[in-house]
mmCIF file of C-alpha atoms in Angstrom:
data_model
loop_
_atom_site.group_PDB
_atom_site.id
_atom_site.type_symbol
_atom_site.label_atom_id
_atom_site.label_comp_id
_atom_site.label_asym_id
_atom_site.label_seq_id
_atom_site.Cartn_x
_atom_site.Cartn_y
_atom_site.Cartn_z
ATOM 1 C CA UNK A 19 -30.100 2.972 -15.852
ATOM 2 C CA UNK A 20 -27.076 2.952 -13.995
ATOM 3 C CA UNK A 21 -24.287 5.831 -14.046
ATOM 4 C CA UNK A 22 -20.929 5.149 -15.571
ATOM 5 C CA UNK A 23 -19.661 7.916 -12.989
ATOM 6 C CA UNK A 24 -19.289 7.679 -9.261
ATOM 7 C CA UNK A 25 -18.960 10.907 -7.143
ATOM 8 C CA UNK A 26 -16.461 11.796 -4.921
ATOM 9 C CA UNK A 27 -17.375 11.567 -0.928
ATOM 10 C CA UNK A 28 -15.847 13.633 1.086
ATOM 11 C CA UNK A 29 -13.534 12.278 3.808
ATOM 12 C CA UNK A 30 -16.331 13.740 6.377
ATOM 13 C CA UNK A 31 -18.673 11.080 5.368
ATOM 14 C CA UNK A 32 -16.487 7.897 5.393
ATOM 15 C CA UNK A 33 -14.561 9.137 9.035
ATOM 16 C CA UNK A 34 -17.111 7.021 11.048
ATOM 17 C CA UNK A 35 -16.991 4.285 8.806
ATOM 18 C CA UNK A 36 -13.127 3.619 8.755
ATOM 19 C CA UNK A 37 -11.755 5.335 11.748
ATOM 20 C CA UNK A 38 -12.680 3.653 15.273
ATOM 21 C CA UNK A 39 -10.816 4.755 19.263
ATOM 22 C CA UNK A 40 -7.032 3.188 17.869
ATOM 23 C CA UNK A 41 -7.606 5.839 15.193
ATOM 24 C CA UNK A 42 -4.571 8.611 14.735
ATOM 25 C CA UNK A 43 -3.582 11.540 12.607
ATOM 26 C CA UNK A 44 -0.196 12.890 11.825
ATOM 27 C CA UNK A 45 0.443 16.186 10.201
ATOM 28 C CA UNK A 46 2.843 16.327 7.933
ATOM 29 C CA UNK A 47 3.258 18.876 5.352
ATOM 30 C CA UNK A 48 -0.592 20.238 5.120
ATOM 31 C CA UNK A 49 -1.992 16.748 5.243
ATOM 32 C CA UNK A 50 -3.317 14.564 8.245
ATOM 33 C CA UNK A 51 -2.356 10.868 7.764
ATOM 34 C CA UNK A 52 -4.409 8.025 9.324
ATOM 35 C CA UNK A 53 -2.400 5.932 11.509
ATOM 36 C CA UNK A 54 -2.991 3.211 14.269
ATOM 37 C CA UNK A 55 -0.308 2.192 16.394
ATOM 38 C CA UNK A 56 -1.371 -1.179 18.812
ATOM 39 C CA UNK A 57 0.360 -3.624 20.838
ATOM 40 C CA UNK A 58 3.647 -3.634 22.846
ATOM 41 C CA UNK A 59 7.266 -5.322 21.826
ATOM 42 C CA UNK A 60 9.115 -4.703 18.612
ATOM 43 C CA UNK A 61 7.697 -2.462 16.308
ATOM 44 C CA UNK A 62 6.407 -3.623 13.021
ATOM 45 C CA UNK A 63 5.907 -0.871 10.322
ATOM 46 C CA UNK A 64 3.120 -1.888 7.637
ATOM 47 C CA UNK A 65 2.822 -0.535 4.369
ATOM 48 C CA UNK A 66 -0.080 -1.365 1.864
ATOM 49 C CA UNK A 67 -0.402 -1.137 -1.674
ATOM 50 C CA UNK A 68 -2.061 1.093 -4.659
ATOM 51 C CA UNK A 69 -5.349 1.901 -3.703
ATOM 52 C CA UNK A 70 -5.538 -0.097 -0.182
ATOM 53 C CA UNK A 71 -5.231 1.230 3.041
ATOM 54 C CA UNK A 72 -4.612 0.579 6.437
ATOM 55 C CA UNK A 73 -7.093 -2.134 7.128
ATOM 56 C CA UNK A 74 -5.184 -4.209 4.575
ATOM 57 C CA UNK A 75 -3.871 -5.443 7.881
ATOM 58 C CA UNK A 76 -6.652 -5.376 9.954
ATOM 59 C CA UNK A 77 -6.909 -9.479 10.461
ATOM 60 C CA UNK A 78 -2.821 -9.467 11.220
ATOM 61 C CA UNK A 79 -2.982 -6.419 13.755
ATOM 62 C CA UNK A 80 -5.179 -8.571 15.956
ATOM 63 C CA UNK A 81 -3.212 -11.458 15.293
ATOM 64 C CA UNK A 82 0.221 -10.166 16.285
ATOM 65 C CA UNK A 83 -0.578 -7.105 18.497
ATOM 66 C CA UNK A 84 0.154 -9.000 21.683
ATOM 67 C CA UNK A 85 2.816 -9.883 20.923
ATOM 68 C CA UNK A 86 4.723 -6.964 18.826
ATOM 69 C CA UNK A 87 3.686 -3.018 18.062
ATOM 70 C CA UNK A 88 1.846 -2.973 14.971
ATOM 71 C CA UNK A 89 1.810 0.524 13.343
ATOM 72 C CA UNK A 90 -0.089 1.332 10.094
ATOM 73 C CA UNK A 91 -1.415 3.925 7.736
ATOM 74 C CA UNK A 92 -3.407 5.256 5.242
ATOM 75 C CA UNK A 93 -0.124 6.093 2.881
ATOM 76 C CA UNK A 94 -0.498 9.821 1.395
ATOM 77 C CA UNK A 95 -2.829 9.231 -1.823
ATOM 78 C CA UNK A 96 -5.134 6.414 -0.168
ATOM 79 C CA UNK A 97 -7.498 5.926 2.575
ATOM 80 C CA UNK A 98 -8.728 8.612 5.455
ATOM 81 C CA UNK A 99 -5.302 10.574 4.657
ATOM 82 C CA UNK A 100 -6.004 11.201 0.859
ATOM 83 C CA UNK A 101 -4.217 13.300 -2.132
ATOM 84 C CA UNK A 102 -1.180 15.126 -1.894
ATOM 85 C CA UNK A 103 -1.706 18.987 -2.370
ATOM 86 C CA UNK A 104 0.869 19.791 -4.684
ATOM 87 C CA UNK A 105 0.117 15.895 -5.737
ATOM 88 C CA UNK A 106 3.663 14.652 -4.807
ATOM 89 C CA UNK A 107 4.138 11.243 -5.301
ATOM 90 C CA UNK A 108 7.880 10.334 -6.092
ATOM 91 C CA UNK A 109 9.701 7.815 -4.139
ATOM 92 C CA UNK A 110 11.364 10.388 -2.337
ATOM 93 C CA UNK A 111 8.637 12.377 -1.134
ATOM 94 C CA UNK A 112 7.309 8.603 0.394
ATOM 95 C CA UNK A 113 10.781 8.060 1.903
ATOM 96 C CA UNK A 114 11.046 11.812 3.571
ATOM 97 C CA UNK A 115 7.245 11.037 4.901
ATOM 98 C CA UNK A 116 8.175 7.245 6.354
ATOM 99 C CA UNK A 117 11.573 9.107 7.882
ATOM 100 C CA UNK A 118 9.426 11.579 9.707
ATOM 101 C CA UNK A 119 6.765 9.671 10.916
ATOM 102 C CA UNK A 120 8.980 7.231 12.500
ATOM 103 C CA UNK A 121 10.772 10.035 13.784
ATOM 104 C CA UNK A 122 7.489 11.487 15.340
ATOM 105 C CA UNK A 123 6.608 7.909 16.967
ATOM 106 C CA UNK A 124 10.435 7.829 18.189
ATOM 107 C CA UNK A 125 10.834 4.913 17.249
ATOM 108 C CA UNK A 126 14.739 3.294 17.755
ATOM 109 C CA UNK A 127 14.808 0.285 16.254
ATOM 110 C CA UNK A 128 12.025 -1.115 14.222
ATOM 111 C CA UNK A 129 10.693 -3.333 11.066
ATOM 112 C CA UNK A 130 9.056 -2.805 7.550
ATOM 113 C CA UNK A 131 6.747 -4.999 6.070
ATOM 114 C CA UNK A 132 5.054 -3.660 2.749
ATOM 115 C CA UNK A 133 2.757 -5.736 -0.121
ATOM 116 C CA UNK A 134 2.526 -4.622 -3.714
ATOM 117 C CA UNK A 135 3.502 -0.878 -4.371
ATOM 118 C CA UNK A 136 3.865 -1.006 -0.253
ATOM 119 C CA UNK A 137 6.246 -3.700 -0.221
ATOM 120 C CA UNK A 138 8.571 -1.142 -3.095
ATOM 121 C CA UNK A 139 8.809 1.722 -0.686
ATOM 122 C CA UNK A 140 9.368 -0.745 2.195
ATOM 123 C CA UNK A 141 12.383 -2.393 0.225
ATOM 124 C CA UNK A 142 13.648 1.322 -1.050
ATOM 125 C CA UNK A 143 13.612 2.383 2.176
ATOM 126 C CA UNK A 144 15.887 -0.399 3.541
ATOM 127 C CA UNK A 145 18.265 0.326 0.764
ATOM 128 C CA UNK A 146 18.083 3.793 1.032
ATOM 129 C CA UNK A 147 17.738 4.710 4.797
ATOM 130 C CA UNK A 148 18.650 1.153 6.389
ATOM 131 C CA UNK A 149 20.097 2.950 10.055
ATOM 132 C CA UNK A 150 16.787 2.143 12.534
ATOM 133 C CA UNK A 151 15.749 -1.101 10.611
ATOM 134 C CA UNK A 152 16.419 -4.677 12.020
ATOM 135 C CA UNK A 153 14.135 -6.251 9.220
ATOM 136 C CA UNK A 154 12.514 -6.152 6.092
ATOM 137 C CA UNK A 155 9.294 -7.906 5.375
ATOM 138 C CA UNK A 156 8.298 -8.607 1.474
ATOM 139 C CA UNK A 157 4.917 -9.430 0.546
ATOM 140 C CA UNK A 158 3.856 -10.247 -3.426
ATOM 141 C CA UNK A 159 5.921 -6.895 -3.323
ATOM 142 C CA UNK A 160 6.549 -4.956 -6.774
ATOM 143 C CA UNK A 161 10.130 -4.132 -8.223
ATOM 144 C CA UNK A 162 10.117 -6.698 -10.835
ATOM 145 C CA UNK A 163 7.928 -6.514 -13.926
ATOM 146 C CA UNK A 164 3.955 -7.427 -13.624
ATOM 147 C CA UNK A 165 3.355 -10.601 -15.500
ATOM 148 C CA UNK A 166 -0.443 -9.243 -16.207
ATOM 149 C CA UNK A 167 -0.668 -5.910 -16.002
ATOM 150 C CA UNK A 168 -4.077 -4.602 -14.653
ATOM 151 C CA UNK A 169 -6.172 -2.307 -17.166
ATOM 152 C CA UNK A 170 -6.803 0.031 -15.015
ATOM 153 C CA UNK A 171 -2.143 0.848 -15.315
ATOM 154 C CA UNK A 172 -2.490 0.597 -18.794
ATOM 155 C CA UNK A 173 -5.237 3.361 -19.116
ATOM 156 C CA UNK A 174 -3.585 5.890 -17.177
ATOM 157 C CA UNK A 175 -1.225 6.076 -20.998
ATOM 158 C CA UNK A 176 -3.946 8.015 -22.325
ATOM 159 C CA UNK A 177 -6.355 10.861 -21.949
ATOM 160 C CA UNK A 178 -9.750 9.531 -22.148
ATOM 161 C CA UNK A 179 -8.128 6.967 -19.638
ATOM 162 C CA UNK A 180 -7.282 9.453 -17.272
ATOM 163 C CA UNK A 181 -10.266 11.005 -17.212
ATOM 164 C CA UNK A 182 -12.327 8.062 -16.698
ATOM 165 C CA UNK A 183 -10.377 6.397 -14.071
ATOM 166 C CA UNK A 184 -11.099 9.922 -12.034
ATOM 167 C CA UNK A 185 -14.716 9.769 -12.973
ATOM 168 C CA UNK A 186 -15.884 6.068 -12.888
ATOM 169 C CA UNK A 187 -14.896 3.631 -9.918
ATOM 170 C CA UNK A 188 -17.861 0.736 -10.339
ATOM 171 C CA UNK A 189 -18.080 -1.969 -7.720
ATOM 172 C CA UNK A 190 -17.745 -4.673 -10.724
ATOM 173 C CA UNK A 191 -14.044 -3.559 -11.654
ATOM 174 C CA UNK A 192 -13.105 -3.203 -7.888
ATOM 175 C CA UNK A 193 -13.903 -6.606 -7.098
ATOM 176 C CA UNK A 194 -12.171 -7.540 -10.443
ATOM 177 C CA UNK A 195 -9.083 -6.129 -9.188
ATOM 178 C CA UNK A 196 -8.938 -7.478 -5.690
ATOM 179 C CA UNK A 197 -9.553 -11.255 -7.697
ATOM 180 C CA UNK A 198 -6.185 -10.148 -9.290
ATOM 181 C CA UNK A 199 -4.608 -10.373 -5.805
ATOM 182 C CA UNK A 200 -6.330 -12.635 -3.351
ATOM 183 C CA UNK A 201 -6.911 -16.080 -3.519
ATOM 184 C CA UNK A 202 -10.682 -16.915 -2.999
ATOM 185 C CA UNK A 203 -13.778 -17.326 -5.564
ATOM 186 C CA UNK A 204 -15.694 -15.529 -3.237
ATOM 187 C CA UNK A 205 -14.874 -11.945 -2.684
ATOM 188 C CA UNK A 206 -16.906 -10.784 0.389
ATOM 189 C CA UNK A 207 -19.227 -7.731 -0.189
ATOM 190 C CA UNK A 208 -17.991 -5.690 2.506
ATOM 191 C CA UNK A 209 -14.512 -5.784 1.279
ATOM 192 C CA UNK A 210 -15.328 -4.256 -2.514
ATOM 193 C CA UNK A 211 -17.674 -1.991 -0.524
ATOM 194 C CA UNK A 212 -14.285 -0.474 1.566
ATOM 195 C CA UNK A 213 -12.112 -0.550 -1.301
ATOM 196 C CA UNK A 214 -14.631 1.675 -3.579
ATOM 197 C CA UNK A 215 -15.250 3.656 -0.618
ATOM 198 C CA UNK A 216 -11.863 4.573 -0.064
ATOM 199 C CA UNK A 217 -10.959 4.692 -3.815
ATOM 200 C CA UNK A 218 -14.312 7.401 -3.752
ATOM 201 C CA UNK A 219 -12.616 9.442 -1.442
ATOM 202 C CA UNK A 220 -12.087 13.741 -2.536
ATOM 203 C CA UNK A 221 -9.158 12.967 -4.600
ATOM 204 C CA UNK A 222 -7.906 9.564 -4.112
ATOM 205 C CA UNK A 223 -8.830 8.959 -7.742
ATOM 206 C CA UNK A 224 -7.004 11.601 -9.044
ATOM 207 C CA UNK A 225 -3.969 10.397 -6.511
ATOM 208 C CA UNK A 226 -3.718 7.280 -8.353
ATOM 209 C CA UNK A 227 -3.604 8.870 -11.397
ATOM 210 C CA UNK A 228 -0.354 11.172 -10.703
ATOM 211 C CA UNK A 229 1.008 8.351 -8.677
ATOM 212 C CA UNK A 230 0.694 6.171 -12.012
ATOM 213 C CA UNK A 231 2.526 9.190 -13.933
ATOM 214 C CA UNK A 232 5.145 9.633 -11.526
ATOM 215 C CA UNK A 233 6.212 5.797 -11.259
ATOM 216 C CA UNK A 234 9.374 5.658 -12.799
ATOM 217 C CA UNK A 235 11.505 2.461 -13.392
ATOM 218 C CA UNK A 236 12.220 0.546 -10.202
ATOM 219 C CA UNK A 237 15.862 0.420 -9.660
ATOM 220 C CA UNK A 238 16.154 -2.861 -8.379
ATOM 221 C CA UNK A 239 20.118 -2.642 -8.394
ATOM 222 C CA UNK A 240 19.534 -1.727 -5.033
ATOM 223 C CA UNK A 241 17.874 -4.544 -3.628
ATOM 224 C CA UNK A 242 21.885 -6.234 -3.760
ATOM 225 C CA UNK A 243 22.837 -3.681 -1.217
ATOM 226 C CA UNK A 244 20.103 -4.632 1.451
ATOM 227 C CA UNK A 245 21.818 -6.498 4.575
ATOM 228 C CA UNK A 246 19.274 -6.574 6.652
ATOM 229 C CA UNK A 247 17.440 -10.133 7.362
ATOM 230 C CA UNK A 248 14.645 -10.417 4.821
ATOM 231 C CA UNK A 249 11.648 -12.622 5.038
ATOM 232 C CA UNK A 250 9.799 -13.128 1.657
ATOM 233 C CA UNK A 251 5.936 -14.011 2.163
ATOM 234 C CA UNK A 252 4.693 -15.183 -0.843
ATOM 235 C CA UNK A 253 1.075 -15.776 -2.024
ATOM 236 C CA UNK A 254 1.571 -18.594 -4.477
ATOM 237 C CA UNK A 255 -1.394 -17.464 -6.957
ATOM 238 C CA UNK A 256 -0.736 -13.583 -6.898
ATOM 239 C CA UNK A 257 -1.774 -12.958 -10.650
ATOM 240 C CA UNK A 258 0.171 -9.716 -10.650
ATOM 241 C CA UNK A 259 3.044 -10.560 -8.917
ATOM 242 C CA UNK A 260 3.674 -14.332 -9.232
ATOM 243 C CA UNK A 261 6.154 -16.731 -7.813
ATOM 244 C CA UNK A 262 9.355 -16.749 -9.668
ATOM 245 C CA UNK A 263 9.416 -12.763 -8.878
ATOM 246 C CA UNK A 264 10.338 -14.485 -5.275
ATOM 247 C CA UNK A 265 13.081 -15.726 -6.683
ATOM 248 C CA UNK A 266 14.340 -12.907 -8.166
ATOM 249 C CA UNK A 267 14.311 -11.094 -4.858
ATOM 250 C CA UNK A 268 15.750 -13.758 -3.157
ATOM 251 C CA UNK A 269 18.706 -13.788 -5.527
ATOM 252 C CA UNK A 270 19.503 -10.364 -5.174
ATOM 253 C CA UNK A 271 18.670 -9.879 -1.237
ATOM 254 C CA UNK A 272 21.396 -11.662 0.489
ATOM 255 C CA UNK A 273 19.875 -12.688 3.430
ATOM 256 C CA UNK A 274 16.175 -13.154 2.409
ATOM 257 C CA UNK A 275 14.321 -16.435 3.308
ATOM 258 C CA UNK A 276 11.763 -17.345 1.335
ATOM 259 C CA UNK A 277 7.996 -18.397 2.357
ATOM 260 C CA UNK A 278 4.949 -19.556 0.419
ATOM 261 C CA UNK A 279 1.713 -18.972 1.399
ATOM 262 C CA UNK A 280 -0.828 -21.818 -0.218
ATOM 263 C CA UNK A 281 -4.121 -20.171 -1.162
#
């Protein structure tokens, strides 16, 4: 019979899985955050969404370290880096964090690319604390309102919710959720594998629960003060975050150019 409950792992036990030799760690308030920083030429900060992590971008890094820096992370709540300990997640503990680390990698002059929930703090952070930016990359990001929105959000509202997104991560509803976002009828084993085992890390679980309770109303009012150039990458099927949501950040970003990605 099989368990409705999955067990942590401990972040001992999935380090030589998901760390290899470009593999960092920052410490920043109590916590060491998984970073890789690759590749030479203008820096290109990455930011994934809920429940991802830094390989999100593993198939781009080799793509475009040659010619740019690529620099990624396991954002606090996800991945190698894990929970907050006072479990922290407002948008201005993520801002503070993004401030510092690109503080610690001196960086000058650089840009921020973020999907989903990553693409939010990305486009935040260019309204907020635009000074070393020279670009802003948008992909299927949030701000607007979900046209679907996933069960797994909607349980968080209640108790028996809570406690059972903490408690039960099966390999069935992970792929389910990555169908939500990528295009393909085949979703290949070893990619639900790294998402559960990630999502199984000591306290991710519970990460995503506070994070869920924490979320407060995007104010998208800001998006109108963004002058930065803007490039909108847009998955055309995103089931979450679908096209016309493009538009609505392209009307409010003045110099975003819009790009859709077929399949």
């Amino acid at each position: 019979m099989l368990s409705l409950t999955q067990s942590d792992v401990s972040m001992r036990k999935l380090y030589s899985r998901y760390t290899d030799n470009y593999s960092n760690f920052f410490k920043w308030r109590r916590m060491q955050v998984h970073f890789k920083d690759e590749g030479d030429g203008i820096p290109i900060l990455f930011l994934h969404g809920t429940s991802s992590s830094l390989h999100t971008w593993d198939e781009l890094a080799k793509l475009l370290k040659s010619k740019y820096r690529v620099i990624r992370m396991d954002l606090i709540g996800c991945g190698i880096t894990g929970p907050h300990p006072k479990s922290n997640y407002s948008m201005e503990m993520y801002l503070s964090f993004i401030n510092d680390f690109t503080h610690f990698l001196e960086l000058d002059e650089f840009i921020i690319a973020g999907n989903s929930w990553g693409g939010m703090l990305a486009w935040n952070y260019a309204a907020l604390r635009p000074k070393l930016l020279s670009g802003l990359i948008l992909i299927n990001s949030a701000g607007f309102k979900m046209s679907k929105t996933p069960k797994r959000f909607k349980l968080v509202q209640f108790k028996a919710g809570r406690w059972l997104l903490k408690k039960s991560t099966p390999k069935w509803v992970v792929k389910k959720g990555l169908k939500e976002v990528i295009y393909s009828d085949q979703i290949e084993e070893r990619l639900t594998e790294r998402y559960q085992a990630l999502m199984l890390r000591e306290g991710n679980r519970r990460a995503f629960v506070d994070l869920m309770m924490t979320r407060q109303q995007p104010k998208t009012e800001l998006l109108a003060s963004i002058k930065i150039p803007t490039l909108l990458l847009w998955g055309r099927h995103d089931k979450l975050y679908p096209l016309h949501q493009a538009n609505l950040f392209q009307k409010q970003i003045r110099n975003a150019q819009l790009k859709i990605i077929e399949k």
